[in-house]
Short mmCIF file of C-alpha atoms in Angstrom, two decimals:
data_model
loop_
_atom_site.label_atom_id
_atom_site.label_comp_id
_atom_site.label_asym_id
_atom_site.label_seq_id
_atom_site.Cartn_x
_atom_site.Cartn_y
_atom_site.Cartn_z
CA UNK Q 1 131.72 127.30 104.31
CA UNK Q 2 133.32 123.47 104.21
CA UNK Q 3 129.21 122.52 106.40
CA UNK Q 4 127.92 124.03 103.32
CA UNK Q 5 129.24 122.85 100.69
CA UNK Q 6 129.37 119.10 102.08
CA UNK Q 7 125.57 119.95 102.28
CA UNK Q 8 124.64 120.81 98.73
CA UNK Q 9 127.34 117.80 97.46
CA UNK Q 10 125.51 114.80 99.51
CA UNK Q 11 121.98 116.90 98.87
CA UNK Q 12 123.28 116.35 94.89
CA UNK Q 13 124.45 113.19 94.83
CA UNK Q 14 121.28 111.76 96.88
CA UNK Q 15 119.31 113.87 94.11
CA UNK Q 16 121.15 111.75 91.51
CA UNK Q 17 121.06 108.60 93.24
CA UNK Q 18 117.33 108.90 93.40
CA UNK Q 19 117.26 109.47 89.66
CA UNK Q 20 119.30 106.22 88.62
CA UNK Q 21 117.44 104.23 90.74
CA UNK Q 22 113.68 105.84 89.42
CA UNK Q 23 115.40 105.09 86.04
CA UNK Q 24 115.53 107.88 82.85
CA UNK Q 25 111.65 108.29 83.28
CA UNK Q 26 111.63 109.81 86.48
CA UNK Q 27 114.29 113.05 84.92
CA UNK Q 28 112.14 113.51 81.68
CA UNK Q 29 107.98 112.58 82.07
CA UNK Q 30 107.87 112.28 78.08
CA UNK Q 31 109.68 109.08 78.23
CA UNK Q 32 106.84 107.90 80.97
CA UNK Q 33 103.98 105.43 79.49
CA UNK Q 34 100.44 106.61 79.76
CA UNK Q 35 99.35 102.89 79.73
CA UNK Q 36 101.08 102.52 83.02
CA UNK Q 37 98.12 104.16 84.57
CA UNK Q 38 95.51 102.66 86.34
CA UNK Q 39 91.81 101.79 84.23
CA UNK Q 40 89.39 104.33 85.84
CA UNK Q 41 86.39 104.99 83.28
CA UNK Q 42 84.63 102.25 81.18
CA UNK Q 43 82.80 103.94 78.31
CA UNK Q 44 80.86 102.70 75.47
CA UNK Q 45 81.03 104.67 71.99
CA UNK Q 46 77.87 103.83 69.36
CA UNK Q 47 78.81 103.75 65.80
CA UNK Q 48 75.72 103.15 63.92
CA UNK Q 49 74.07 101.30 66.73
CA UNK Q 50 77.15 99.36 67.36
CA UNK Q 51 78.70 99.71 70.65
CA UNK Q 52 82.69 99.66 71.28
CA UNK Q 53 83.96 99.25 74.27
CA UNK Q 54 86.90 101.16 75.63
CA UNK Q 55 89.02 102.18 78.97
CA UNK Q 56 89.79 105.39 80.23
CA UNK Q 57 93.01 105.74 81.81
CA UNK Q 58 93.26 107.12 85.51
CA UNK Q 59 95.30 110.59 84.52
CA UNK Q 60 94.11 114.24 84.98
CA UNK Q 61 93.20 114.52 81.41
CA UNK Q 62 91.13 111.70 80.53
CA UNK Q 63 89.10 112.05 84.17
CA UNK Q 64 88.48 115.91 82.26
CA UNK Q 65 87.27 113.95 79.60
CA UNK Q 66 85.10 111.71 81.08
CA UNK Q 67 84.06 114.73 83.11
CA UNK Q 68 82.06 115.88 79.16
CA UNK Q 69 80.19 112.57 78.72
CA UNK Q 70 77.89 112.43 77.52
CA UNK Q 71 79.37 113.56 73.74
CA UNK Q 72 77.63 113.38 70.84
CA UNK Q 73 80.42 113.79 67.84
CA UNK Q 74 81.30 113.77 64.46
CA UNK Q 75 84.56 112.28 63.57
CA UNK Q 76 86.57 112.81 60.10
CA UNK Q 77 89.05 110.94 58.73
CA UNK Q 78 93.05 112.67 59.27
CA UNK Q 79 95.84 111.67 56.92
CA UNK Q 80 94.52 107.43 56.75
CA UNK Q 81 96.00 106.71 60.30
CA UNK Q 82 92.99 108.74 62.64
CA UNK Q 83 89.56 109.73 63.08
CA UNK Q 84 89.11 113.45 64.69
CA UNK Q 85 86.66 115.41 66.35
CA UNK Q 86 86.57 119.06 67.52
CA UNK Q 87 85.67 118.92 71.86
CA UNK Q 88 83.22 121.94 73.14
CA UNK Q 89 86.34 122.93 75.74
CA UNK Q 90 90.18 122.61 75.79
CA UNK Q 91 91.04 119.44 78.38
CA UNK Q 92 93.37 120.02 81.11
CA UNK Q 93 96.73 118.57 80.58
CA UNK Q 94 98.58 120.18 83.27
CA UNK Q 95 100.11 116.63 84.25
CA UNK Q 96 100.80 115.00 80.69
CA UNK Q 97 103.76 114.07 79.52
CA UNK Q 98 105.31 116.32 76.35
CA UNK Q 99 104.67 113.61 73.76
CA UNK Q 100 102.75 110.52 73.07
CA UNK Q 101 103.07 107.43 70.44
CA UNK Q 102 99.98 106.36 69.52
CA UNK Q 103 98.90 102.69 69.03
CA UNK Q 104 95.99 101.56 67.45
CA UNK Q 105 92.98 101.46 69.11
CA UNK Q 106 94.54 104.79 71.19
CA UNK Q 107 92.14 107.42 72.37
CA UNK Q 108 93.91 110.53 72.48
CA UNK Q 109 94.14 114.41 72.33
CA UNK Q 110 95.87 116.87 70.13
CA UNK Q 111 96.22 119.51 72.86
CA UNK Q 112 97.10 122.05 70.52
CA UNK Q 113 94.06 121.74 68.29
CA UNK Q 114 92.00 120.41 71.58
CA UNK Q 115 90.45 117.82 69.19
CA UNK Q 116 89.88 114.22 70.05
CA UNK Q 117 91.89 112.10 67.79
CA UNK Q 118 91.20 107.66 67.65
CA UNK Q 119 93.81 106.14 66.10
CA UNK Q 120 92.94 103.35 63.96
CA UNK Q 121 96.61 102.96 62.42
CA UNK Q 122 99.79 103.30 64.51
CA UNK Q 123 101.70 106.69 63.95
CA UNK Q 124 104.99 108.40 65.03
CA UNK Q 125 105.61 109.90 67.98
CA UNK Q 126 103.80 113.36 68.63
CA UNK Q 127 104.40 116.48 70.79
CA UNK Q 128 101.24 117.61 72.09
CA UNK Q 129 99.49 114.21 71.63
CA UNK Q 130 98.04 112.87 74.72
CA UNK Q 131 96.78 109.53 75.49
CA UNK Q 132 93.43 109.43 77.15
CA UNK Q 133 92.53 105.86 76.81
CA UNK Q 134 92.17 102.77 74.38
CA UNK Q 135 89.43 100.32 73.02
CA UNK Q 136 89.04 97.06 74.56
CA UNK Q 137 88.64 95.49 71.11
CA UNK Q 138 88.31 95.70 67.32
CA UNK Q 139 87.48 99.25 65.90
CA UNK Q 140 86.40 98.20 62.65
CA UNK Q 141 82.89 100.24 62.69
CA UNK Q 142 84.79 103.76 63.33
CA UNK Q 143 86.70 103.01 60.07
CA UNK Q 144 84.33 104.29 57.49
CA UNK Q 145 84.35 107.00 54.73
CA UNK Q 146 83.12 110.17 55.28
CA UNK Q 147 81.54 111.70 58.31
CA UNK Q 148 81.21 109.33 61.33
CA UNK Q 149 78.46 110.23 63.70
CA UNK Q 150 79.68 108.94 67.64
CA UNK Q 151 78.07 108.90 70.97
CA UNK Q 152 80.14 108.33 73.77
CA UNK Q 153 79.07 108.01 77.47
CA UNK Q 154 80.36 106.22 80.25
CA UNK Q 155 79.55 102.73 80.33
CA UNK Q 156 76.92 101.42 83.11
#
């Protein structure tokens, strides 16, 4: 009984050790930073023959994604902060953290509504918002009234 219980104590206290030094994130992934990951996928999106440039990021959901390109959309504007989209299929986001706080520029997903959301305006903190990627530059030409027509591929 005294082998076991010396067991499960050092077994817990190397668990906690390894937690203090992986720091908060490593208890709790909604803390962790999507933009931590890895670029994978360039991809272009055409606004009225303008092209924007953006960056994947290397996580399960945005390689699910990129997995749909080519997508021809139509995005509308949500609330003044975000443009949205409906996707043909629900993305898998087995892996992604709980939460997300979107920047501008942000390429994310609502996982609840499985709609693409761009952010062109920074917003609160979000449960079911994940980050799939972000423009490489200004977004000006996805900030119109109205319907927005997109195509988005991967770059060449």
């Amino acid at each position: 009984m005294t082998v076991r219980i010396a067991v499960a104590s050092l077994a817990a206290a190397t668990w906690t050790a390894a937690l203090f030094l992986a720091g908060p994130a490593a208890a709790d992934n909604t803390n962790a930073d999507p933009k931590d990951n890895h670029a994978m996928t360039e991809i272009e999106v055409t606004v009225d023959g303008q092209v924007l440039h953006a960056t994947l990021d290397d996580s399960v959901a945005a390689k699910d994604f990129a997995a749909m390109l080519p997508l021809e959309l139509t995005l509308t504007d949500f609330h003044g902060i975000e443009k949205v989209a409906d996707l043909p299929r629900k993305l898998d986001t087995s892996s992604a953290p709980a939460s997300y706080r979107p920047d501008t520029g942000d390429i994310t997903l609502y996982a609840p509504w499985g709609n693409l959301a761009i952010f062109y305006k920074p917003f609160q903190e979000s449960r079911g918002l994940v980050r799939l990627g972000e423009f490489d530059g200004a977004i000006d030409a996805l900030i119109q009234d109205g319907e927005t027509p997109i195509r988005i591929e991967q770059a060449d």
